[in-house]
Coordinates of C-alpha atoms in Angstrom, one line a residue:
Chain A
M1 CA 12.1 -35.3 -27.7
T2 CA 13.4 -32.1 -30.1
I3 CA 15.5 -30.3 -26.9
T4 CA 17.4 -33.2 -25.8
A5 CA 18.7 -33.6 -29.4
L6 CA 19.7 -30.2 -29.2
Q7 CA 21.7 -30.1 -25.9
S8 CA 25.1 -31.6 -27.6
S9 CA 27.1 -30.6 -24.2
V10 CA 25.5 -30.0 -20.8
H11 CA 26.3 -26.2 -19.5
P12 CA 28.6 -25.7 -16.4
A13 CA 25.7 -24.1 -14.8
V14 CA 23.8 -27.6 -14.7
E15 CA 27.0 -29.8 -14.8
G16 CA 26.7 -32.1 -11.7
G17 CA 22.8 -31.5 -11.5
L18 CA 19.8 -33.5 -12.5
R19 CA 18.3 -35.2 -15.8
L20 CA 14.5 -34.7 -15.4
Q21 CA 11.7 -35.3 -17.9
V22 CA 8.8 -32.8 -18.4
T23 CA 5.3 -34.8 -17.7
N24 CA 2.9 -32.0 -17.8
I25 CA 2.5 -28.6 -19.4
S26 CA -0.3 -26.6 -18.5
A27 CA -1.4 -22.7 -20.1
Q28 CA -1.2 -20.4 -17.2
T29 CA -1.9 -17.4 -19.1
D30 CA -1.7 -16.7 -23.1
S31 CA 2.1 -16.4 -22.2
I32 CA 2.9 -18.2 -19.0
S33 CA 3.0 -22.0 -18.8
S34 CA 3.6 -24.1 -15.7
I35 CA 5.9 -27.2 -16.6
T36 CA 6.2 -30.0 -14.2
L37 CA 9.9 -32.1 -13.9
V38 CA 10.4 -35.6 -12.6
D39 CA 13.3 -37.6 -12.1
P40 CA 12.5 -40.5 -15.2
S41 CA 13.7 -43.2 -12.7
G42 CA 10.2 -42.2 -10.3
G43 CA 12.5 -41.2 -7.5
R44 CA 11.8 -38.3 -5.1
L45 CA 13.4 -35.2 -5.8
P46 CA 15.8 -33.1 -3.3
S47 CA 14.0 -31.2 -1.0
Y48 CA 14.3 -26.9 -1.3
V49 CA 14.3 -24.3 0.3
P50 CA 11.2 -21.8 0.1
G51 CA 11.9 -19.7 -2.6
S52 CA 14.6 -21.3 -4.5
H53 CA 15.2 -21.4 -8.2
L54 CA 16.3 -23.8 -10.7
V55 CA 18.4 -23.4 -13.3
V56 CA 17.7 -24.9 -16.7
Q57 CA 19.3 -25.6 -19.6
Y58 CA 18.0 -24.5 -23.0
G59 CA 19.9 -25.2 -26.0
S60 CA 23.7 -23.7 -25.3
G61 CA 21.8 -21.4 -22.9
V62 CA 20.8 -21.5 -19.1
N63 CA 18.0 -19.8 -17.4
A64 CA 16.9 -19.2 -13.7
Y65 CA 13.4 -20.2 -12.8
S66 CA 11.7 -19.7 -9.3
L67 CA 9.9 -23.2 -8.0
T68 CA 6.5 -22.9 -7.0
G69 CA 6.1 -26.0 -4.3
S70 CA 7.2 -25.4 -0.4
G71 CA 10.2 -27.7 -1.3
N72 CA 9.1 -29.9 1.4
A73 CA 10.1 -34.0 -0.1
P74 CA 9.1 -32.8 -3.2
S75 CA 8.3 -35.4 -6.1
E76 CA 8.1 -33.0 -8.7
Y77 CA 9.5 -29.8 -9.8
I78 CA 6.7 -26.9 -11.3
I79 CA 8.1 -23.8 -12.9
S80 CA 6.1 -21.4 -14.5
V81 CA 7.8 -19.7 -17.5
L82 CA 6.8 -16.1 -19.4
R83 CA 6.9 -16.5 -22.4
V84 CA 9.4 -12.8 -23.3
D85 CA 9.8 -12.7 -27.2
E86 CA 12.5 -10.1 -27.1
G87 CA 14.7 -12.4 -24.4
A88 CA 17.4 -13.9 -25.2
G89 CA 15.6 -17.1 -26.5
G90 CA 15.6 -19.1 -23.3
S91 CA 11.5 -18.9 -22.3
I92 CA 10.9 -19.3 -26.1
A93 CA 13.0 -22.8 -26.0
M94 CA 10.8 -23.6 -22.7
H95 CA 7.6 -22.6 -24.1
Q96 CA 8.7 -25.4 -27.2
L97 CA 9.2 -28.4 -24.6
E98 CA 6.6 -31.1 -24.9
V99 CA 5.7 -34.0 -22.7
G100 CA 8.3 -36.7 -22.3
D101 CA 11.3 -34.4 -22.9
L102 CA 14.5 -34.4 -21.2
V103 CA 16.0 -31.4 -19.7
F104 CA 19.6 -30.4 -17.9
V105 CA 18.9 -28.8 -14.4
S106 CA 20.7 -27.6 -11.6
Y107 CA 20.0 -28.7 -8.3
P108 CA 17.8 -26.1 -6.4
R109 CA 19.6 -23.1 -5.3
S110 CA 18.2 -20.5 -2.4
A111 CA 18.8 -16.9 -3.0
F112 CA 15.4 -16.0 -1.2
A113 CA 15.0 -17.8 2.1
P114 CA 12.2 -17.2 4.6
V115 CA 13.3 -16.3 8.0
S116 CA 13.0 -18.8 10.2
N117 CA 11.8 -17.1 13.2
A118 CA 9.4 -15.1 12.0
S119 CA 5.9 -15.2 13.1
H120 CA 4.4 -13.4 10.3
H121 CA 5.1 -13.2 6.7
L122 CA 4.3 -10.2 4.6
L123 CA 4.3 -11.8 0.6
V124 CA 4.0 -9.0 -2.4
A125 CA 4.3 -10.3 -6.0
A126 CA 3.9 -8.4 -8.9
G127 CA 2.9 -10.7 -12.5
I128 CA 5.3 -13.5 -13.0
G129 CA 6.6 -12.9 -9.6
I130 CA 4.3 -14.6 -8.1
T131 CA 6.5 -18.3 -8.6
P132 CA 8.6 -17.9 -5.4
I133 CA 6.2 -16.0 -3.7
L134 CA 3.6 -19.0 -4.1
S135 CA 6.4 -21.2 -2.9
H136 CA 6.9 -19.0 0.4
A137 CA 3.1 -19.0 1.2
R138 CA 3.1 -23.3 0.5
A139 CA 5.8 -23.5 2.9
A140 CA 4.6 -20.9 5.3
S141 CA 1.3 -22.9 5.4
D142 CA 2.8 -26.3 5.8
R143 CA 4.7 -25.1 8.7
G144 CA 1.9 -23.0 10.2
T145 CA 3.3 -19.8 10.2
T146 CA 0.9 -17.0 9.1
S147 CA 1.4 -15.2 5.8
S148 CA -0.9 -12.9 3.7
L149 CA -0.1 -11.5 0.3
I150 CA -0.7 -8.9 -1.9
Y151 CA -0.7 -10.1 -5.8
V152 CA -0.7 -7.6 -8.4
Y153 CA -1.5 -8.7 -11.6
R154 CA -3.0 -7.3 -15.1
P155 CA -7.1 -8.8 -15.4
G156 CA -6.7 -12.1 -17.3
A157 CA -3.0 -12.2 -17.3
G158 CA -2.3 -13.6 -13.3
A159 CA -0.8 -17.0 -12.8
H160 CA -1.5 -19.1 -10.1
V161 CA -4.6 -17.0 -9.0
D162 CA -6.8 -19.9 -8.5
E163 CA -4.1 -21.4 -6.3
A164 CA -3.6 -18.4 -4.2
R165 CA -7.1 -18.1 -3.5
E166 CA -7.6 -21.6 -2.6
L167 CA -4.0 -21.5 -0.2
M168 CA -4.7 -17.8 1.5
G169 CA -8.1 -17.2 1.8
S170 CA -9.4 -14.2 3.2
A171 CA -5.7 -13.2 3.5
L172 CA -4.9 -12.5 -0.2
T173 CA -5.5 -9.6 -1.6
E174 CA -5.5 -9.0 -5.5
C175 CA -4.8 -6.0 -7.1
G176 CA -5.4 -4.9 -10.3
D177 CA -3.4 -1.4 -10.8
R178 CA -1.4 0.7 -9.2
N179 CA -4.0 2.7 -7.5
S180 CA -5.4 0.1 -5.3
F181 CA -2.2 -1.4 -4.7
Q182 CA -1.0 1.8 -3.2
K183 CA -3.7 2.3 -1.0
V184 CA -3.3 -1.6 0.1
L185 CA 0.7 -1.6 0.3
T186 CA 0.8 1.4 2.7
E187 CA -1.9 0.2 4.9
Q188 CA -0.3 -3.2 5.2
L189 CA 2.6 -1.7 5.9
T190 CA 1.8 0.1 9.0
T191 CA -0.4 -2.4 10.5
Q192 CA 2.2 -5.4 10.9
S193 CA 2.9 -7.0 14.0
L194 CA 6.6 -6.9 15.5
G195 CA 7.5 -10.6 14.1
T196 CA 6.7 -9.9 10.5
H197 CA 9.1 -10.0 7.7
L198 CA 8.2 -9.0 3.6
Y199 CA 8.7 -10.7 0.9
V200 CA 8.5 -9.1 -2.8
C201 CA 9.1 -10.1 -6.1
G202 CA 8.5 -8.6 -9.1
P203 CA 10.1 -6.3 -12.0
V204 CA 12.6 -4.3 -10.7
D205 CA 11.2 -0.7 -10.2
F206 CA 8.0 -2.5 -8.7
M207 CA 10.1 -3.9 -6.2
D208 CA 12.4 -0.2 -5.5
S209 CA 9.0 1.3 -4.9
V210 CA 7.9 -1.2 -2.2
L211 CA 11.0 -1.5 -0.9
N212 CA 11.4 2.3 -0.7
Q213 CA 8.2 2.8 1.0
A214 CA 8.7 0.1 3.4
R215 CA 11.9 1.9 4.5
E216 CA 10.4 5.0 4.7
L217 CA 7.8 3.6 7.1
G218 CA 10.4 2.7 9.1
W219 CA 10.8 -1.0 8.2
S220 CA 14.8 -1.8 8.5
Q221 CA 16.7 -3.8 5.5
A222 CA 16.9 -6.9 7.3
R223 CA 13.0 -7.4 7.4
L224 CA 13.1 -6.6 3.6
H225 CA 13.5 -9.7 1.5
S226 CA 13.4 -9.6 -2.6
E227 CA 14.3 -11.4 -5.3
A228 CA 15.0 -9.4 -9.0
F229 CA 14.2 -11.9 -11.7
G230 CA 14.6 -8.9 -14.7
A231 CA 17.2 -6.8 -14.4
A232 CA 16.5 -3.0 -15.8
E233 CA 17.6 -2.6 -19.6
L234 CA 21.2 -0.8 -19.7
D235 CA 22.5 0.9 -22.0
D236 CA 25.9 0.3 -24.3
G237 CA 28.7 2.1 -22.1
E238 CA 31.5 3.6 -22.5
P239 CA 34.5 2.0 -24.0
F240 CA 37.2 1.1 -21.8
T241 CA 40.5 -0.7 -21.2
V242 CA 41.2 -3.7 -18.5
N243 CA 44.5 -4.8 -17.7
L244 CA 45.0 -8.2 -16.5
V245 CA 47.9 -8.0 -14.4
R246 CA 48.4 -11.9 -13.4
S247 CA 48.0 -13.0 -17.2
G248 CA 49.7 -9.9 -18.4
V249 CA 47.0 -8.9 -21.2
K250 CA 45.3 -5.8 -22.1
L251 CA 42.1 -5.7 -23.5
D252 CA 40.0 -3.3 -24.8
V253 CA 36.5 -3.3 -24.1
P254 CA 34.0 -1.2 -26.9
A255 CA 30.8 0.3 -25.9
G256 CA 27.7 -2.2 -26.2
V257 CA 29.8 -5.4 -25.4
S258 CA 30.3 -6.5 -21.8
L259 CA 33.5 -7.2 -20.0
L260 CA 32.4 -10.8 -19.2
E261 CA 32.0 -11.2 -23.4
T262 CA 35.4 -9.8 -23.7
L263 CA 37.3 -11.7 -21.2
E264 CA 35.2 -15.0 -23.0
K265 CA 36.5 -14.1 -26.4
A266 CA 40.2 -13.8 -25.4
G267 CA 40.0 -17.4 -24.0
K268 CA 39.3 -16.5 -20.4
T269 CA 37.0 -19.0 -18.7
I270 CA 34.8 -16.9 -16.3
P271 CA 32.2 -18.8 -14.0
N272 CA 28.5 -17.3 -15.2
M273 CA 25.2 -18.0 -15.0
C274 CA 22.6 -15.2 -15.4
R275 CA 24.6 -12.4 -17.2
K276 CA 22.2 -9.6 -15.9
G277 CA 23.8 -8.7 -12.8
I278 CA 21.5 -10.9 -10.0
C279 CA 23.0 -14.1 -9.3
G280 CA 26.9 -12.9 -8.5
E281 CA 28.7 -15.5 -10.0
C282 CA 30.7 -13.7 -12.2
V283 CA 32.6 -11.7 -9.5
L284 CA 35.8 -10.7 -10.2
P285 CA 38.5 -8.7 -8.1
V286 CA 39.4 -5.5 -9.0
L287 CA 42.7 -4.3 -8.0
R288 CA 42.9 -0.5 -9.7
G289 CA 40.3 1.8 -11.0
T290 CA 36.5 2.2 -10.4
P291 CA 34.1 0.1 -11.5
Q292 CA 30.6 1.5 -12.6
H293 CA 28.6 -0.9 -11.0
R294 CA 25.7 -1.8 -12.7
D295 CA 24.6 -5.1 -10.9
L296 CA 22.1 -5.8 -8.2
Y297 CA 23.9 -8.2 -6.3
L298 CA 26.8 -6.4 -4.8
T299 CA 25.8 -4.3 -1.3
D300 CA 26.3 -0.7 -1.3
E301 CA 29.3 -1.1 0.7
E302 CA 30.5 -3.6 -1.3
K303 CA 30.1 -1.4 -4.3
A304 CA 31.7 1.5 -2.4
S305 CA 34.7 -0.5 -1.3
N306 CA 35.3 -0.8 -5.1
T307 CA 37.1 -4.2 -4.6
T308 CA 35.0 -6.4 -6.8
M309 CA 32.9 -6.3 -9.8
M310 CA 30.1 -8.2 -12.0
C311 CA 31.8 -8.5 -15.0
C312 CA 28.4 -9.1 -16.9
V313 CA 27.3 -5.6 -16.0
S314 CA 29.3 -3.4 -14.7
R315 CA 31.9 -1.5 -16.6
S316 CA 34.8 1.2 -15.6
E317 CA 34.3 5.1 -14.7
D318 CA 37.9 5.1 -15.5
P319 CA 39.8 4.6 -18.6
E320 CA 41.3 1.6 -17.4
L321 CA 40.8 -1.1 -14.7
E322 CA 43.1 -3.3 -13.3
L323 CA 42.0 -6.9 -12.4
D324 CA 43.7 -9.7 -10.5
L325 CA 43.3 -12.3 -13.4
Chain B
M1 CA 8.0 10.1 33.6
C2 CA 7.0 7.7 36.4
S3 CA 8.1 4.5 38.0
M4 CA 5.7 1.3 36.6
S5 CA 5.3 -2.1 37.7
M6 CA 2.1 -3.3 36.1
P7 CA 1.7 -4.6 32.6
Q8 CA -0.9 -1.8 32.1
A9 CA 1.0 1.0 33.4
A10 CA 3.4 0.8 30.7
V11 CA 0.7 0.8 27.7
A12 CA -0.7 3.6 29.6
G13 CA -0.7 6.7 26.7
L14 CA 0.5 4.5 24.3
E15 CA -1.7 4.2 20.9
P16 CA -2.2 1.2 19.3
G17 CA 0.1 0.2 16.7
F18 CA 3.0 2.5 17.9
R19 CA 5.6 2.9 15.0
G20 CA 7.7 5.8 17.0
V21 CA 10.2 5.2 19.6
I22 CA 10.3 3.6 22.7
C23 CA 12.6 5.1 25.4
A24 CA 13.0 2.6 28.6
S25 CA 15.3 3.1 31.3
F26 CA 16.3 0.9 34.2
G27 CA 17.9 1.6 38.0
L28 CA 19.0 4.9 39.0
T29 CA 21.8 5.3 35.8
G30 CA 19.5 4.7 33.2
D31 CA 18.7 8.1 31.2
T32 CA 17.2 8.0 27.8
A33 CA 16.8 12.2 28.0
G34 CA 19.8 12.8 25.9
Y35 CA 18.7 10.4 23.5
D36 CA 17.3 12.3 20.1
P37 CA 14.8 10.0 18.4
G38 CA 14.3 12.8 15.8
A39 CA 11.0 13.7 14.7
Q40 CA 9.8 10.5 15.9
P41 CA 6.9 10.0 18.4
R42 CA 8.4 9.4 22.0
H43 CA 6.9 6.5 24.5
E44 CA 8.8 7.2 27.8
L45 CA 9.2 4.1 30.6
H46 CA 10.9 4.1 33.7
F47 CA 11.6 0.9 35.6
D48 CA 13.7 0.1 39.5
A49 CA 15.1 -3.4 37.7
A50 CA 14.3 -5.5 34.9
T51 CA 11.9 -7.8 36.9
P52 CA 9.5 -9.9 35.6
A53 CA 6.8 -7.3 36.0
A54 CA 8.5 -5.1 34.7
L55 CA 9.6 -7.1 31.5
A56 CA 6.1 -8.0 31.1
G57 CA 5.1 -4.4 31.2
L58 CA 7.6 -3.9 28.3
R59 CA 6.1 -6.9 26.5
S60 CA 2.6 -5.1 26.6
A61 CA 4.4 -2.0 25.0
L62 CA 6.0 -3.9 22.3
E63 CA 3.1 -6.2 21.5
R64 CA 0.8 -3.1 21.3
S65 CA 3.5 -1.6 18.7
N66 CA 3.6 -2.3 14.9
V67 CA 7.0 -3.1 12.8
G68 CA 8.4 0.5 12.6
V69 CA 8.8 1.0 16.3
R70 CA 12.4 1.3 17.7
L71 CA 13.5 0.7 21.2
V72 CA 16.2 2.4 23.4
L73 CA 17.5 0.9 26.1
S74 CA 19.2 2.6 29.0
G75 CA 20.5 1.2 32.9
P76 CA 23.1 -1.2 34.1
P77 CA 23.8 -4.2 31.5
A78 CA 22.2 -6.7 33.3
E79 CA 18.9 -4.7 32.8
I80 CA 19.0 -4.0 29.5
R81 CA 20.4 -7.0 28.2
A82 CA 17.4 -8.8 30.1
A83 CA 15.0 -5.9 28.5
A84 CA 16.9 -6.6 24.7
A85 CA 16.8 -10.4 25.1
L86 CA 12.9 -9.5 25.5
A87 CA 12.6 -7.5 22.6
A88 CA 14.2 -10.2 20.1
D89 CA 12.0 -12.8 21.5
C90 CA 8.7 -10.2 20.7
G91 CA 10.2 -9.5 17.1
L92 CA 12.1 -6.9 17.1
L93 CA 15.3 -7.0 15.1
D94 CA 19.3 -6.1 16.7
E95 CA 19.7 -3.2 14.3
E96 CA 15.8 -1.8 16.1
V97 CA 17.4 -1.8 19.5
T98 CA 20.1 0.9 20.7
L99 CA 21.6 -0.1 23.7
L100 CA 22.7 2.7 26.0
E101 CA 24.7 0.3 28.5
A102 CA 25.8 1.9 32.0
L103 CA 29.9 1.2 31.9
A104 CA 29.9 -0.8 35.1
G105 CA 27.1 -2.9 36.8
P106 CA 26.6 -6.7 37.7
R107 CA 26.4 -9.3 35.4
V108 CA 23.9 -12.1 34.8
I109 CA 25.9 -15.4 34.4
Y110 CA 24.0 -18.6 33.2
C111 CA 24.6 -22.1 34.8
P112 CA 24.1 -24.8 32.3
H113 CA 24.1 -27.4 35.0
C114 CA 20.8 -26.4 36.3
H115 CA 19.5 -23.8 34.2
T116 CA 18.9 -20.8 36.5
T117 CA 21.1 -17.6 36.3
T118 CA 22.7 -15.7 39.1
I119 CA 23.5 -12.2 39.5
M120 CA 27.3 -11.4 40.2
Q121 CA 28.3 -8.3 41.6
G122 CA 32.2 -7.2 40.8
D123 CA 34.3 -8.6 38.5
G124 CA 35.6 -11.8 39.8
A125 CA 36.2 -14.9 37.6
E126 CA 33.6 -17.3 40.0
V127 CA 30.6 -17.3 41.9
E128 CA 28.4 -19.7 43.3
C129 CA 25.2 -20.7 41.4
Q130 CA 22.0 -19.8 43.6
G131 CA 20.5 -22.8 41.9
C132 CA 23.1 -25.7 42.7
A133 CA 25.4 -23.9 44.2
T134 CA 27.9 -25.1 42.4
T135 CA 31.3 -22.7 41.7
L136 CA 31.0 -21.2 38.3
A137 CA 34.0 -20.4 36.0
V138 CA 32.6 -17.1 34.3
T139 CA 33.3 -17.1 30.9
D140 CA 33.0 -14.2 28.4
H141 CA 30.8 -15.9 26.5
F142 CA 27.6 -13.6 26.2
S143 CA 24.1 -15.4 25.0
R144 CA 21.9 -12.1 23.4
R145 CA 18.8 -14.5 23.6
M146 CA 19.6 -15.1 27.7
G147 CA 21.2 -11.6 28.6
A148 CA 23.7 -13.7 30.4
Y149 CA 27.2 -15.2 30.3
L150 CA 28.2 -18.5 30.4
G151 CA 29.1 -20.3 33.2
Y152 CA 30.5 -23.7 33.8
S153 CA 31.5 -26.2 37.0
A154 CA 34.7 -24.6 37.7
Y155 CA 36.5 -27.8 39.4
A156 CA 34.3 -30.5 37.5
E157 CA 38.0 -32.6 36.6
E158 CA 39.5 -32.7 39.8
A159 CA 38.9 -35.8 42.0
S160 CA 37.0 -35.4 44.8

């Protein structure tokens, strides 16, 4: 139980959550493993909304992973983890887990829910983005709603391919390259009946491309649903100063250091989770100045109003920002 | 543009998988001619009223269309609200439907006691339900799903 020994304290993001035991680890591909977690006392786990994710603690950090089941009265939670060698270390720690280890996890969190009155779900996944999409496909099948799936993966690097084939049958289209995917996507985007909603998960540029094409073909925003799991690489940015009005403190944020890190070093406790501009946890109220928004959470309108910012990735257009802190 | 009542007539000239703009006008005041859909292909429909046959025609047109289609409805409130409710039932979203509402017109009042709707002329505060003859007090509570205002028994708490 190597990991448990390292978990000296419970991370705030998983506090009040669950303590689960690893009962199975199976390799999906060379770099993706599925990890099965159960309640050590044998109880049933809380149900979750399809497309939900679990925050899992590794050492002193946390990462979010999509649950792959339908979410209906589960006896186990299964996540699939892609090993990212140049990441923050979470995926490597997850790959070092062994059967019998105990891990701290949050309750499932829903940020990618299906639309309940949709008559058809058009699901699009690339690479490890298959995980929440598989949850949607299973839930749709359980509820008797039809769905179709376009799954893009590099040959030999596809996780859950057999499950997807068994579940979807002829409603699954597998693509090994961008060209064949383009053709299938355009065909699917132009032939859907009116009750269809689209769900996409994959790398950010992949999702942007799918969503842009859908919009160009007349899909309204309310039909489009996406879940980001990897933010694009961000540059170091320019240094700036923050004026914490309520505390009466001014702090310098150097290039290459985030506002969140600067605030933490100054002893401020800012709720946060993904630290990638995705989850929305570290939102801060802005009193004056124009933030340089680099997150994927705020809407375009919210960004334009310049009254809030995500301090994990966003910086400042002006030399100084005033925060209500 | 011609008047139609049959579902087949509403889809005449409408290619399967249509993703342009369907412009449906109702009654004498309905007019979508001033609506500019840009470069989108346009399919015109006109109905005298939102009768079951007219709504069946609109449903056929929507079921023949694919995601990407937009709907423009013009005419008296009661007619286009009924059509908008049908469009929502077909899977169209609010942001895909444009309502060009005539300023005045009869309202549709829903009776929660017998579940029928009554068309009410003028802007009074009460109407007699055509289903159960209850005197209904008319509220401002509007159901987009039903295309109707909620009524309720006006004198339910008075001893009879």
